[in-house]
Coordinates of N, CA and C in Angstrom, one line a residue:
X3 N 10.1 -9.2 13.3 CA 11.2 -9.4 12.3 C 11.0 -8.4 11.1
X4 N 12.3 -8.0 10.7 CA 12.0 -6.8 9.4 C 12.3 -7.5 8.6
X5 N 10.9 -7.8 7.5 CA 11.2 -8.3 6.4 C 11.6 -7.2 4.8
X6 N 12.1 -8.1 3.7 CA 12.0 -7.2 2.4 C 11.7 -6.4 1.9
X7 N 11.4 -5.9 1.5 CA 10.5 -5.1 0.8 C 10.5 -6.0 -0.6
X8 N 9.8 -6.1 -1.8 CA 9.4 -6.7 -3.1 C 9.6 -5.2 -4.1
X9 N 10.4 -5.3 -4.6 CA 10.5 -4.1 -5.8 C 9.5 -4.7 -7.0
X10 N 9.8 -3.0 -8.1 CA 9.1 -3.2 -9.1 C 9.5 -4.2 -9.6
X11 N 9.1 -5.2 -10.6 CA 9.2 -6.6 -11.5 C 8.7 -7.6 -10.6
X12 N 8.9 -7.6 -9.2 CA 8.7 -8.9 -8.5 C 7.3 -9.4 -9.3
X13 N 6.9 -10.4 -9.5 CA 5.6 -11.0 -10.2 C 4.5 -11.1 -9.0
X14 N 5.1 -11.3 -7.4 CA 4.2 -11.1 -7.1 C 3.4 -9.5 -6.7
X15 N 3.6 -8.3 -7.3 CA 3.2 -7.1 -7.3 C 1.8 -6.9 -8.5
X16 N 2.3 -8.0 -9.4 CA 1.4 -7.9 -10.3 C 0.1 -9.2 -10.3
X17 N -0.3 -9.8 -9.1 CA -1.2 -10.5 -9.1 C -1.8 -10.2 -7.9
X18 N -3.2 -10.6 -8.9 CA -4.7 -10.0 -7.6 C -4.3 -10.9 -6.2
X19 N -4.3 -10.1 -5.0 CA -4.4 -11.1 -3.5 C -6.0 -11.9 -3.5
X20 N -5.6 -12.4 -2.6 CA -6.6 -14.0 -2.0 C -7.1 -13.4 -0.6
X21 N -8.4 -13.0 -0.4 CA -9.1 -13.2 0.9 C -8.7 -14.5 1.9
X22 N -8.4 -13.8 3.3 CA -8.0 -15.2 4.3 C -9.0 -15.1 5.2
X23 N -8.8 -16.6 5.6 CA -9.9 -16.6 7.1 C -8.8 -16.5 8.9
X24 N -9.5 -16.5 9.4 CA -9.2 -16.2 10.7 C -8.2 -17.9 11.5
X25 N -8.1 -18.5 10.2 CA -7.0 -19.5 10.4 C -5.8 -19.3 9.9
X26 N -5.8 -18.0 9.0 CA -4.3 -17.9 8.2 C -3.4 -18.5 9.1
X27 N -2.1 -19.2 8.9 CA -1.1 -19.6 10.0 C -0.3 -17.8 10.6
X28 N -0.4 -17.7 11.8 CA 0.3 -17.3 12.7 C 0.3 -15.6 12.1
X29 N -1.2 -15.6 11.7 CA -1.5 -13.8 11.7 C -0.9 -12.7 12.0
X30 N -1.0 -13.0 13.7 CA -0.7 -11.9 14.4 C 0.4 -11.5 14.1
X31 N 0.9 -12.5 14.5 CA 2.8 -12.7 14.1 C 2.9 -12.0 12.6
X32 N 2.6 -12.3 11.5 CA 2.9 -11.7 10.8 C 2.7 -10.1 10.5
X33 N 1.0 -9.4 11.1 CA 0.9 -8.4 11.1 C 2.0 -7.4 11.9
X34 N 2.8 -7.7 13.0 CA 3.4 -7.5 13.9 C 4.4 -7.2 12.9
X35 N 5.2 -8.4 12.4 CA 6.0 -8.1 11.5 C 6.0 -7.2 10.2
X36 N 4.7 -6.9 9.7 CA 4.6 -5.9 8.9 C 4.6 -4.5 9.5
X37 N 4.4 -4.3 10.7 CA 4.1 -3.2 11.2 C 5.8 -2.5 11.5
X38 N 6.6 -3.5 12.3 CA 8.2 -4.0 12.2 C 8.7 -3.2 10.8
X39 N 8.4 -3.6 9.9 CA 8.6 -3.8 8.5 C 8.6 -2.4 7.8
X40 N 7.3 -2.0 8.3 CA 6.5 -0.6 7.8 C 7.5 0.6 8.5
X41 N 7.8 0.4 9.8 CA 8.3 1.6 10.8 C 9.7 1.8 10.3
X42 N 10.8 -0.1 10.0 CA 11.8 0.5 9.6 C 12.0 1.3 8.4
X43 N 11.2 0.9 7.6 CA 11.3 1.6 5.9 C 10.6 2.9 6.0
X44 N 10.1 3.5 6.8 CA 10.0 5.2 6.9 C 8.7 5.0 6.0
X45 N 7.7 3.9 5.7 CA 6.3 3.9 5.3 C 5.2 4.5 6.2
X46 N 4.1 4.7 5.7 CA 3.1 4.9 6.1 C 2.3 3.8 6.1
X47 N 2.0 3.0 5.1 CA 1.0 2.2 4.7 C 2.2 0.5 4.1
X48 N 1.3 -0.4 4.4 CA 2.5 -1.6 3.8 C 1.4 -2.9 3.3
X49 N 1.1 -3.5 1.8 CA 0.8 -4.1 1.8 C 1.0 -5.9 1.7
X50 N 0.5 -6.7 2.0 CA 1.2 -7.9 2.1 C 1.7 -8.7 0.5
X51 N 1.6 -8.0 -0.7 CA 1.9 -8.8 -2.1 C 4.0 -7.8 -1.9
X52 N 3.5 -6.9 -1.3 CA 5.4 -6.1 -0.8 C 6.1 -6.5 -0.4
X53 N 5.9 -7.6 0.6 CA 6.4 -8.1 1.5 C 6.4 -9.9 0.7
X54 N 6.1 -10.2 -0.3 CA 5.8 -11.5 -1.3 C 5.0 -12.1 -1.1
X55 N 3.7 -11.8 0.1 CA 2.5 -12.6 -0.2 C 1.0 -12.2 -1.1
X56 N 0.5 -13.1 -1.0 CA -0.7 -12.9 -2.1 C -1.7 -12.5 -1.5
X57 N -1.9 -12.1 -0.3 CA -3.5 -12.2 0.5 C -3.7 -10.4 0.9
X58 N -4.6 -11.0 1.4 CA -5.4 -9.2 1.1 C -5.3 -8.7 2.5
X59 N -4.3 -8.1 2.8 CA -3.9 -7.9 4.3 C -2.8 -6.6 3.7
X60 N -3.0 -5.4 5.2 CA -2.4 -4.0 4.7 C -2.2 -3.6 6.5
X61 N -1.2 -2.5 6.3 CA -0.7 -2.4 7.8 C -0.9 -0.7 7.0
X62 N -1.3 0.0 8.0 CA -1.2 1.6 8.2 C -0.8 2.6 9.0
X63 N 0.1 2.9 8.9 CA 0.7 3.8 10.4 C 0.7 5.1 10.3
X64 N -0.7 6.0 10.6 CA -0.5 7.4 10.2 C 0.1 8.4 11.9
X65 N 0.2 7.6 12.7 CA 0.8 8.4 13.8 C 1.9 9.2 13.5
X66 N 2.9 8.7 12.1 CA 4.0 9.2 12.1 C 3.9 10.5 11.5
X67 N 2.9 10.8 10.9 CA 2.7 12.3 10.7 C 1.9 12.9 11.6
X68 N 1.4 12.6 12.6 CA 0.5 12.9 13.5 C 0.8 14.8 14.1
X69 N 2.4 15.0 13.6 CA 2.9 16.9 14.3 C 2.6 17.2 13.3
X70 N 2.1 17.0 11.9 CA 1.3 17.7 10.9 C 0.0 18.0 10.6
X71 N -0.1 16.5 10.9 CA -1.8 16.0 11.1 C -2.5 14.9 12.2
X72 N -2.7 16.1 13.3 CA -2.9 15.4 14.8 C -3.9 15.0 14.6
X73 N -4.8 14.2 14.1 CA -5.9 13.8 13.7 C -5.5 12.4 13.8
X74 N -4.2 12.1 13.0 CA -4.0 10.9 12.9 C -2.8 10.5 14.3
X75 N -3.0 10.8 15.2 CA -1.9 10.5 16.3 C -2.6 9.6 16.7
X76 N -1.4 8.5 17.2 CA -2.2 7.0 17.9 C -2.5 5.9 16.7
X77 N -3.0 6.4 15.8 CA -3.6 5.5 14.4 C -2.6 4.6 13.5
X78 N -3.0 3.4 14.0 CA -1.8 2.2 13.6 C -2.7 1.2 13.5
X79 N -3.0 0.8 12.2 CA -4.5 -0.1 11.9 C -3.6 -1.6 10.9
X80 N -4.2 -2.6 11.2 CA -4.4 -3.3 10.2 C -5.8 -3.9 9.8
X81 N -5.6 -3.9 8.4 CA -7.2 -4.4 7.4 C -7.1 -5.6 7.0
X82 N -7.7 -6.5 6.9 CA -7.9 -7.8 6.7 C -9.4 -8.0 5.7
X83 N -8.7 -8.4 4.6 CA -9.3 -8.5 3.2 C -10.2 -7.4 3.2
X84 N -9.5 -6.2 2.9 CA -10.3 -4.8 2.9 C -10.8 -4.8 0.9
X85 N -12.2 -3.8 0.9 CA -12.4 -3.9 -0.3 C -12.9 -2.6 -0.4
X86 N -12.6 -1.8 -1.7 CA -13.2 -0.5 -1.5 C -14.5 -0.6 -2.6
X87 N -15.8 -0.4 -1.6 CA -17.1 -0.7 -2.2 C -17.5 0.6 -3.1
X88 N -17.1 1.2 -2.9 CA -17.6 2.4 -3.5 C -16.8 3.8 -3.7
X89 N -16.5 4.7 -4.5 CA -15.6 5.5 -5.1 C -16.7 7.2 -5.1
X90 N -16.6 7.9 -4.1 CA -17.5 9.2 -4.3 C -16.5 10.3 -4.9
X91 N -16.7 10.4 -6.4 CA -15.6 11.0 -7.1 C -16.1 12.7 -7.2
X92 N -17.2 13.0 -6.0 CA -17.1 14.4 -6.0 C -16.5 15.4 -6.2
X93 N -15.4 15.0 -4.7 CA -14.4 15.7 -4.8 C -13.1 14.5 -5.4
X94 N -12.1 14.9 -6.5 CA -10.9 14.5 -6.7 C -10.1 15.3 -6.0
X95 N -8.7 14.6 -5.9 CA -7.4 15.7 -5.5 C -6.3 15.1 -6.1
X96 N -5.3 16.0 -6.4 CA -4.0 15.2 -7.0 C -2.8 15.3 -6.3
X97 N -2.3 14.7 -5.4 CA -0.9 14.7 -4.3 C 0.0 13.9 -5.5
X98 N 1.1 13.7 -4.6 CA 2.6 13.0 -4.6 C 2.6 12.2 -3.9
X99 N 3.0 10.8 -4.9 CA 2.6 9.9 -4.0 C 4.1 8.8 -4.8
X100 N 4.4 8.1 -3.5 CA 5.8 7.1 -3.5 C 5.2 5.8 -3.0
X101 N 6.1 5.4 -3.2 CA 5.9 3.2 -2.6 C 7.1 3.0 -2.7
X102 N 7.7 2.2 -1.3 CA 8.8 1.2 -1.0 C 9.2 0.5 -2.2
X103 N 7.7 0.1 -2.7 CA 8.4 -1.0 -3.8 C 8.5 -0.7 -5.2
X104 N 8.8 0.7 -5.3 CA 9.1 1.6 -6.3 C 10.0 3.0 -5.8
X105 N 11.1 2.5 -5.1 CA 11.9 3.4 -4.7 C 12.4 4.6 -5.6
X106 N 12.3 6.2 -5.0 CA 13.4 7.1 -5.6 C 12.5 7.6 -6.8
X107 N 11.1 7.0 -6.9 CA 9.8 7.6 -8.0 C 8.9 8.4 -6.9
X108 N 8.8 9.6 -7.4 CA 7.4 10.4 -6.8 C 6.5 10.7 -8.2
X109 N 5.2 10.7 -7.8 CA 4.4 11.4 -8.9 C 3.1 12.2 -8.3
X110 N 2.8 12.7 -9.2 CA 1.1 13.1 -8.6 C 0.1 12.3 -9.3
X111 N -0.6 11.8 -8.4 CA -1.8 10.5 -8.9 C -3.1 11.3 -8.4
X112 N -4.3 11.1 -9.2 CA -5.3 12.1 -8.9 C -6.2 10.7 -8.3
X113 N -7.3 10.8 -6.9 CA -7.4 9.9 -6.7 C -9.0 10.5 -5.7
X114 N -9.9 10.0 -5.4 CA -11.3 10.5 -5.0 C -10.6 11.0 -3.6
X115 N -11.4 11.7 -2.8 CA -10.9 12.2 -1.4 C -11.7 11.6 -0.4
X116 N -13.1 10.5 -1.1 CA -13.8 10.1 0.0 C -14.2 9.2 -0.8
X117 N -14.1 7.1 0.5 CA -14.2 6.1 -0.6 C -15.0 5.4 0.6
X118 N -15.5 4.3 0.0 CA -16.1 3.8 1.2 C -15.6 2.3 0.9
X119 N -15.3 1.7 2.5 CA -14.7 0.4 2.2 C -15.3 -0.5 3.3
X120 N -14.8 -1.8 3.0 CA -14.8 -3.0 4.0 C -13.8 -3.7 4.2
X121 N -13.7 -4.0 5.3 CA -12.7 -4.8 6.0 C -12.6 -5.4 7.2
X122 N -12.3 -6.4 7.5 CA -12.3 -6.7 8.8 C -10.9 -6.4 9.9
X123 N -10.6 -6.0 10.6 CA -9.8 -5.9 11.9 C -9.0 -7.3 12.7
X124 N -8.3 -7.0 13.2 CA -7.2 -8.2 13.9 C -8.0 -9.0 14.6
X125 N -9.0 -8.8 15.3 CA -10.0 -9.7 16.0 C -11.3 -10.1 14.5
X126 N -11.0 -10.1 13.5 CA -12.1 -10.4 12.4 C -13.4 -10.0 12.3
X127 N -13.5 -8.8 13.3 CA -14.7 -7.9 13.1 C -14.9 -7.3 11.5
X128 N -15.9 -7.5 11.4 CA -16.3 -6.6 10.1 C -16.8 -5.1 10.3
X129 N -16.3 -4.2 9.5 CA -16.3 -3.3 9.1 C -17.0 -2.3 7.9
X130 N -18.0 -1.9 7.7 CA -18.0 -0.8 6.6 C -18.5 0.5 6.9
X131 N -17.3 1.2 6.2 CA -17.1 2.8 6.5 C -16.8 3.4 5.9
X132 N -17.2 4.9 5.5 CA -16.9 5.8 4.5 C -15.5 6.5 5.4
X133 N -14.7 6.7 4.4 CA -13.5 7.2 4.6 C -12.5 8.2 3.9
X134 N -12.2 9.3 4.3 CA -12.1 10.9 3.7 C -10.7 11.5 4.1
X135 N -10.1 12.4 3.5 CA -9.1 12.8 3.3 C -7.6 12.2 3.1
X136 N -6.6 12.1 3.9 CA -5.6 11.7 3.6 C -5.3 10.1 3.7
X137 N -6.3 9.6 4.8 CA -6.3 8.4 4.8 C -7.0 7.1 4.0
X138 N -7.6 8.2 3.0 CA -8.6 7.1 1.9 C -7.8 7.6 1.1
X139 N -7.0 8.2 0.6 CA -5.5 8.3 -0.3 C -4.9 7.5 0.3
X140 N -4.2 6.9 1.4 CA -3.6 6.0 1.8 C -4.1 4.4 1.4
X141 N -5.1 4.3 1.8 CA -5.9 3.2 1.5 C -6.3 2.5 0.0
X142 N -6.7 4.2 -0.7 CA -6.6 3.4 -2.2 C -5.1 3.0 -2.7
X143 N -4.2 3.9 -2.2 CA -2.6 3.3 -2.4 C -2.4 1.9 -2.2
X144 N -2.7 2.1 -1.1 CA -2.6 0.4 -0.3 C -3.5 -0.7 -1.0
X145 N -4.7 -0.8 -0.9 CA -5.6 -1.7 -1.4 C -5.5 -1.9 -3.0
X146 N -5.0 -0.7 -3.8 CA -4.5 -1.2 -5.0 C -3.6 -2.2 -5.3
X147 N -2.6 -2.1 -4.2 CA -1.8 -3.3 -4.3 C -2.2 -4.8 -4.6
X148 N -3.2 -5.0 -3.1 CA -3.9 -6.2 -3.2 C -4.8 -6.9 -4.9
X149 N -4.9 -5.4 -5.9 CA -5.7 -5.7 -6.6 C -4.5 -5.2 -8.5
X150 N -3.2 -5.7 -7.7 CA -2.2 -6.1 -8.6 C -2.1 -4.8 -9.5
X151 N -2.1 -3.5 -8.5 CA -1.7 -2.0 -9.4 C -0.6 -1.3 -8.3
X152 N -0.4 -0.5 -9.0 CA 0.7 0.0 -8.6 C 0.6 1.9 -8.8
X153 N 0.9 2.6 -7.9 CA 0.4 4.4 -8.4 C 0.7 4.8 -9.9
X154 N 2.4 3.5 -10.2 CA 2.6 4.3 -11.7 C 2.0 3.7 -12.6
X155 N 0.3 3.0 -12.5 CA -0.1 2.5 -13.3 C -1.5 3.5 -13.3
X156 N -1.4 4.6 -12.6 CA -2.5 5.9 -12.4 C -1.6 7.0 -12.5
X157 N -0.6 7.3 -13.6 CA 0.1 8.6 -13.6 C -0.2 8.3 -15.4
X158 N -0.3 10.0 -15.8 CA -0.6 9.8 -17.3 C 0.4 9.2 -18.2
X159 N 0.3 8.9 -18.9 CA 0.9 8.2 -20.4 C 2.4 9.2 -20.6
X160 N 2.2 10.9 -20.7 CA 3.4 11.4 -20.6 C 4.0 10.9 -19.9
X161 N 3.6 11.2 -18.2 CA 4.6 11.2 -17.1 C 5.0 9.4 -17.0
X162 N 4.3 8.7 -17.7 CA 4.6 7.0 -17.7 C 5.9 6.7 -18.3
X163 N 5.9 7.5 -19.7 CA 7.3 7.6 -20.8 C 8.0 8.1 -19.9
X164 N 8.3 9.4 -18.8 CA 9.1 10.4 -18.5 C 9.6 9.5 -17.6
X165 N 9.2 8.5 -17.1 CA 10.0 7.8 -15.5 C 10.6 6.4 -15.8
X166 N 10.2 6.1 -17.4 CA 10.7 4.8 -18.3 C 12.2 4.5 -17.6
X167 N 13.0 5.2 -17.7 CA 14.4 4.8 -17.7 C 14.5 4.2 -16.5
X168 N 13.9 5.4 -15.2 CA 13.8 5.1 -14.1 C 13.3 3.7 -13.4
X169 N 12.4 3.1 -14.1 CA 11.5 2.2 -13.5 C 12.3 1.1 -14.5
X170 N 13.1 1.1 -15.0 CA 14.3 0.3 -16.0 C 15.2 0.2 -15.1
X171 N 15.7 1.2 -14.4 CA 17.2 1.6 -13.8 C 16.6 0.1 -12.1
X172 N 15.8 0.7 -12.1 CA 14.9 0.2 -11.0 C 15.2 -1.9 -11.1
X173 N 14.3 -2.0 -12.3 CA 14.0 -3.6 -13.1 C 15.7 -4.0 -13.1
X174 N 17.0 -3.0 -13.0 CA 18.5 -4.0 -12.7 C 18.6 -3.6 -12.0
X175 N 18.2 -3.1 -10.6 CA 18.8 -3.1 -9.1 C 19.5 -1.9 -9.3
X176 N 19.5 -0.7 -10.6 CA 20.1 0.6 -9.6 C 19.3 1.2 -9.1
X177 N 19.4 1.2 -7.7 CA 18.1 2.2 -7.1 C 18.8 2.4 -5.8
X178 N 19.1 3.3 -4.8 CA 18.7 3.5 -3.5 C 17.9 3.4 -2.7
X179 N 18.0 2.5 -1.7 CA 16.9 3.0 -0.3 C 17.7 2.1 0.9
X180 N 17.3 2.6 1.9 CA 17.4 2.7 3.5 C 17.3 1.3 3.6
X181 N 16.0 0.5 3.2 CA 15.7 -0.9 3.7 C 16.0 -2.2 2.8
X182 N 15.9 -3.0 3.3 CA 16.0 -4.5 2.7 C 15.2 -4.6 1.4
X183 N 15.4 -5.1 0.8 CA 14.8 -5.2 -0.6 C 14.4 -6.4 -1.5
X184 N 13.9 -6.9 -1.7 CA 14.6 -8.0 -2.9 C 13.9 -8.1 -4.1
X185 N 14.5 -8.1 -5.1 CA 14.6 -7.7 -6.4 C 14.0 -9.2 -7.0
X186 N 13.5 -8.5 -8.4 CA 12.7 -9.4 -9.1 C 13.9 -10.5 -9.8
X187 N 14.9 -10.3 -9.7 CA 15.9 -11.1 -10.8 C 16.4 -11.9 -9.9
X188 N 16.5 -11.7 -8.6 CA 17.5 -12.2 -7.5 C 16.6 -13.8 -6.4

């Protein structure tokens, strides 16, 4: 099932997620439906506070770039209460970076290129692993969520004033996009 997407204001964007156990009601099903969720909205990455829940759960689909970056062909992961243990700010990089739940905003966010994290997988295996290039930019996107931030809360102070109106225009529902939505007022 394709659910909403949660825009900017929703309140739940702005609160830390809740670690689950392997009892959450009906998991699978739900990761299924984020993945559902993720594909229709032309995402890469989808976290569960986007979708209006509080828990620390993230869906990743880098196959869809896979004719640019065959590295990631096949790669469609979900993380289950992922945490990023460590930050190797050797190398920084600064891309363009968007979210569903900040439609019709791009920015450049400067962000480490290799992070090391934990998480567990759909069968509750545990996980820790250092993780490098485009997909630990994915992940700090993503897992920020869970930890109640947002990319335009990592663009500077200028570019913060320069997108004001925008992320205003946003807070009354003028905005465009392709998928389901639901707004913080509604």
């Amino acid at each position: 099932m394709i659910l909403p997407i949660y825009i900017y204001g929703q309140p739940v964007l702005r609160k830390v997620s809740r670690d689950i156990d392997k009892d959450y009601p009906d998991l699978k099903e739900l990761i299924g439906n984020m993945f559902e969720t993720l594909t229709a909205s032309d995402g890469v990455g989808l976290a569960a506070p986007q979708i209006g829940l509080d828990i620390r759960l993230v869906v990743i689909d880098l196959d869809v770039l896979s004719e640019d970056l065959p590295e990631y062909k096949g790669f469609r992961k979900a993380y289950i209460n992922p945490h990023i243990l460590e930050y190797d700010d050797t190398n920084v990089d600064s891309s363009e970076e968007g979210c569903l739940s900040v439609p019709g905003i791009h920015e450049s966010v400067k962000r480490p290129t290799r992070i090391r994290v934990k998480y567990m997988d759909e069968d509750f295996a545990e996980h820790d692993e250092w993780v490098e290039g485009y997909l630990a930019r994915v992940m700090q996107h993503e897992f920020d969520h869970l930890d109640a931030k947002l990319f335009i809360d990592r663009v500077s102070p200028l570019r913060r004033q320069l997108i004001k109106n925008k992320l205003k225009a946003i807070l009354q529902g003028r905005f465009r996009c392709s998928y389901r939505t639901k707004l913080a007022h509604k």
